[in-house]
PDB file of C-alpha atoms in Angstrom:
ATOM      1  CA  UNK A 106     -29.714   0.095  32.998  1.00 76.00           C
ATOM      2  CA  UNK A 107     -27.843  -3.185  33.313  1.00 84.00           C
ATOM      3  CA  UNK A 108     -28.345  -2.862  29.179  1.00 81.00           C
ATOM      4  CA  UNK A 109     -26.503   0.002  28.657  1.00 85.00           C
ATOM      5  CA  UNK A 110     -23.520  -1.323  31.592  1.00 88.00           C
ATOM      6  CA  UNK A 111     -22.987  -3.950  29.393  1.00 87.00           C
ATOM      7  CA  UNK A 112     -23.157  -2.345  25.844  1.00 88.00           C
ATOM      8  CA  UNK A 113     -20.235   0.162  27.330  1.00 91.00           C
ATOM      9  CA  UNK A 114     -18.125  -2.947  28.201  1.00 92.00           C
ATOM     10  CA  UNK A 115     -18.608  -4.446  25.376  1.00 92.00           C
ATOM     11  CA  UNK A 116     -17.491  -1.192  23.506  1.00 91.00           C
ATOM     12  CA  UNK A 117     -14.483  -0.702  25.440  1.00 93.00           C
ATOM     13  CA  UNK A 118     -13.156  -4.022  25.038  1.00 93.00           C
ATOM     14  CA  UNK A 119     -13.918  -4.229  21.005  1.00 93.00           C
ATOM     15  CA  UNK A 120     -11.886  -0.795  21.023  1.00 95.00           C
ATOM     16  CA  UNK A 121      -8.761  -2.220  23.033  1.00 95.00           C
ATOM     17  CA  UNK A 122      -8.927  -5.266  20.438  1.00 95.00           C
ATOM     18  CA  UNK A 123      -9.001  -2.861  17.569  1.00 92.00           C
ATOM     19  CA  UNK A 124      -5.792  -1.304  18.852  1.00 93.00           C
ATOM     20  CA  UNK A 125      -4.227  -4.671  19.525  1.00 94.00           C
ATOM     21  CA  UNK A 126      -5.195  -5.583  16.098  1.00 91.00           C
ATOM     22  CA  UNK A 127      -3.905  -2.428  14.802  1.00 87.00           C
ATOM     23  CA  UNK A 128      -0.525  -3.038  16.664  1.00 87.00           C
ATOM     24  CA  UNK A 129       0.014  -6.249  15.381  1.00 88.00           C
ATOM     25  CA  UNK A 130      -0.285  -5.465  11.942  1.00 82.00           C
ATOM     26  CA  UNK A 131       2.067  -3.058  11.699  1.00 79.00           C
ATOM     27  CA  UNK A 132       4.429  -5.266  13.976  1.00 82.00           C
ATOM     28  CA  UNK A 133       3.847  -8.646  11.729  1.00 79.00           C
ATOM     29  CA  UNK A 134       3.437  -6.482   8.423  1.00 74.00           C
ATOM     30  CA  UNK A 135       5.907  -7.314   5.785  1.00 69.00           C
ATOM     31  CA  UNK A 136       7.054  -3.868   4.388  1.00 66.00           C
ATOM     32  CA  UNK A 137       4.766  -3.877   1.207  1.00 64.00           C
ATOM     33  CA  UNK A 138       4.561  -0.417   0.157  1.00 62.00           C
ATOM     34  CA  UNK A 139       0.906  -0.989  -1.901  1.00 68.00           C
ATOM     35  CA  UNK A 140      -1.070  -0.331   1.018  1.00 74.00           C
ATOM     36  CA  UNK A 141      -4.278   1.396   1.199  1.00 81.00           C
ATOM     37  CA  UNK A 142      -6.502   3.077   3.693  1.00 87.00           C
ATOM     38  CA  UNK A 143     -10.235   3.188   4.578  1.00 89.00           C
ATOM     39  CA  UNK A 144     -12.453   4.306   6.966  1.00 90.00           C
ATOM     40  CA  UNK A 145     -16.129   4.873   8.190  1.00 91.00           C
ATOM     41  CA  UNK A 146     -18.271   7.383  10.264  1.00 91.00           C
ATOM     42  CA  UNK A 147     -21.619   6.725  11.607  1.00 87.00           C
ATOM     43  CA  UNK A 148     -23.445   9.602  12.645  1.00 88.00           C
ATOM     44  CA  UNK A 149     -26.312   8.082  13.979  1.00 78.00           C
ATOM     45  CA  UNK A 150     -27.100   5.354  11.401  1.00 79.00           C
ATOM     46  CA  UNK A 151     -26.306   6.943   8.678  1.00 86.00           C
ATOM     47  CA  UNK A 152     -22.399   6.153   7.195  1.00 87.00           C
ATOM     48  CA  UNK A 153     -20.103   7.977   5.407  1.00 90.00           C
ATOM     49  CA  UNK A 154     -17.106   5.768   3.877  1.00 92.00           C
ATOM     50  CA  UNK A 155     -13.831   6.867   2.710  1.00 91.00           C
ATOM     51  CA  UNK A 156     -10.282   5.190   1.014  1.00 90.00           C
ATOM     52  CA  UNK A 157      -7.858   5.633  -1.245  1.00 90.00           C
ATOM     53  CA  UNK A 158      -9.072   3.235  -3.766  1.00 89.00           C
ATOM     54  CA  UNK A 159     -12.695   2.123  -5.148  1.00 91.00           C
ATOM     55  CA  UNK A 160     -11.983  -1.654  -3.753  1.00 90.00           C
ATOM     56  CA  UNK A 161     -11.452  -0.802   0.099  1.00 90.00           C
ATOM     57  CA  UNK A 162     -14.366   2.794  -0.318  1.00 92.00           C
ATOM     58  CA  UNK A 163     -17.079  -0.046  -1.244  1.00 92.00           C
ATOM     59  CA  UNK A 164     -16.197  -2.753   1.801  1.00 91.00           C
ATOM     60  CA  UNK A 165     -15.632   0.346   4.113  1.00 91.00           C
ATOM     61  CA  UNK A 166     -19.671   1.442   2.631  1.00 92.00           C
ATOM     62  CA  UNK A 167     -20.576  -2.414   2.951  1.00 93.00           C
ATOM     63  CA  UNK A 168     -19.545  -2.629   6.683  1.00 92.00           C
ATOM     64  CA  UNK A 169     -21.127   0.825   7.281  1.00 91.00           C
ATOM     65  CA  UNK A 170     -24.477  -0.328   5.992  1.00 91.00           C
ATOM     66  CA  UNK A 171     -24.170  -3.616   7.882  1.00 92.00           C
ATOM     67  CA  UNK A 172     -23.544  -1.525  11.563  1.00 88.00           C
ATOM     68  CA  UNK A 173     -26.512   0.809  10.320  1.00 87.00           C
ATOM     69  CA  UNK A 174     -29.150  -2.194  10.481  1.00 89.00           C
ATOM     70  CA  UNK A 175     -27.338  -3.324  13.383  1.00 87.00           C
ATOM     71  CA  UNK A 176     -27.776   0.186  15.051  1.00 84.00           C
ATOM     72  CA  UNK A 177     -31.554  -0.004  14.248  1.00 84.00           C
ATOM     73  CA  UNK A 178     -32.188  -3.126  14.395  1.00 86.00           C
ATOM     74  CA  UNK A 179     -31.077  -2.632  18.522  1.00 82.00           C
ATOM     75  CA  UNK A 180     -32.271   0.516  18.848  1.00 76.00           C
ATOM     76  CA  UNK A 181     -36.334  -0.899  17.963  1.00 78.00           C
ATOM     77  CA  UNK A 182     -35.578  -3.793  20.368  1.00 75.00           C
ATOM     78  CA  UNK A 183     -34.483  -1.212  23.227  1.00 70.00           C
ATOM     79  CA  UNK A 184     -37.732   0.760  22.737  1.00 66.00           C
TER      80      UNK A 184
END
């Protein structure tokens, strides 16, 4: 149980850092108009990437497949 206190902690505080991060780049950004977006589901460990160009689709898949091993790799050490 203490496990899964600490995992939720964790997430919470990686998600306030994300929107910190988030803030600061648009704050510190320099007005560039070539910007581009990209994301990434996991549904369960299987991910689904998305952007507006080929460059940022690829890391966004990269990443996903990274957090996929992660995902199993604590998910056989739980069991």
């Amino acid at each position: 149980m203490k496990f899964f206190q600490n995992a939720l902690k964790t997430g919470i505080i990686l998600l306030f850092i994300g929107f910190i991060l988030v803030f600061l780049g648009t704050l510190f950004s320099s007005g560039e108009s070539n910007s581009g977006f990209g994301g990434l589901i996991l549904i369960g460990p299987i991910p689904i990437a998305f952007g507006s160009s080929p460059a940022i689709t690829s890391t966004m898949l990269w990443a996903g497949v990274v957090l996929a091993f992660v995902y199993l790799f604590m998910y056989r050490r739980v069991r």
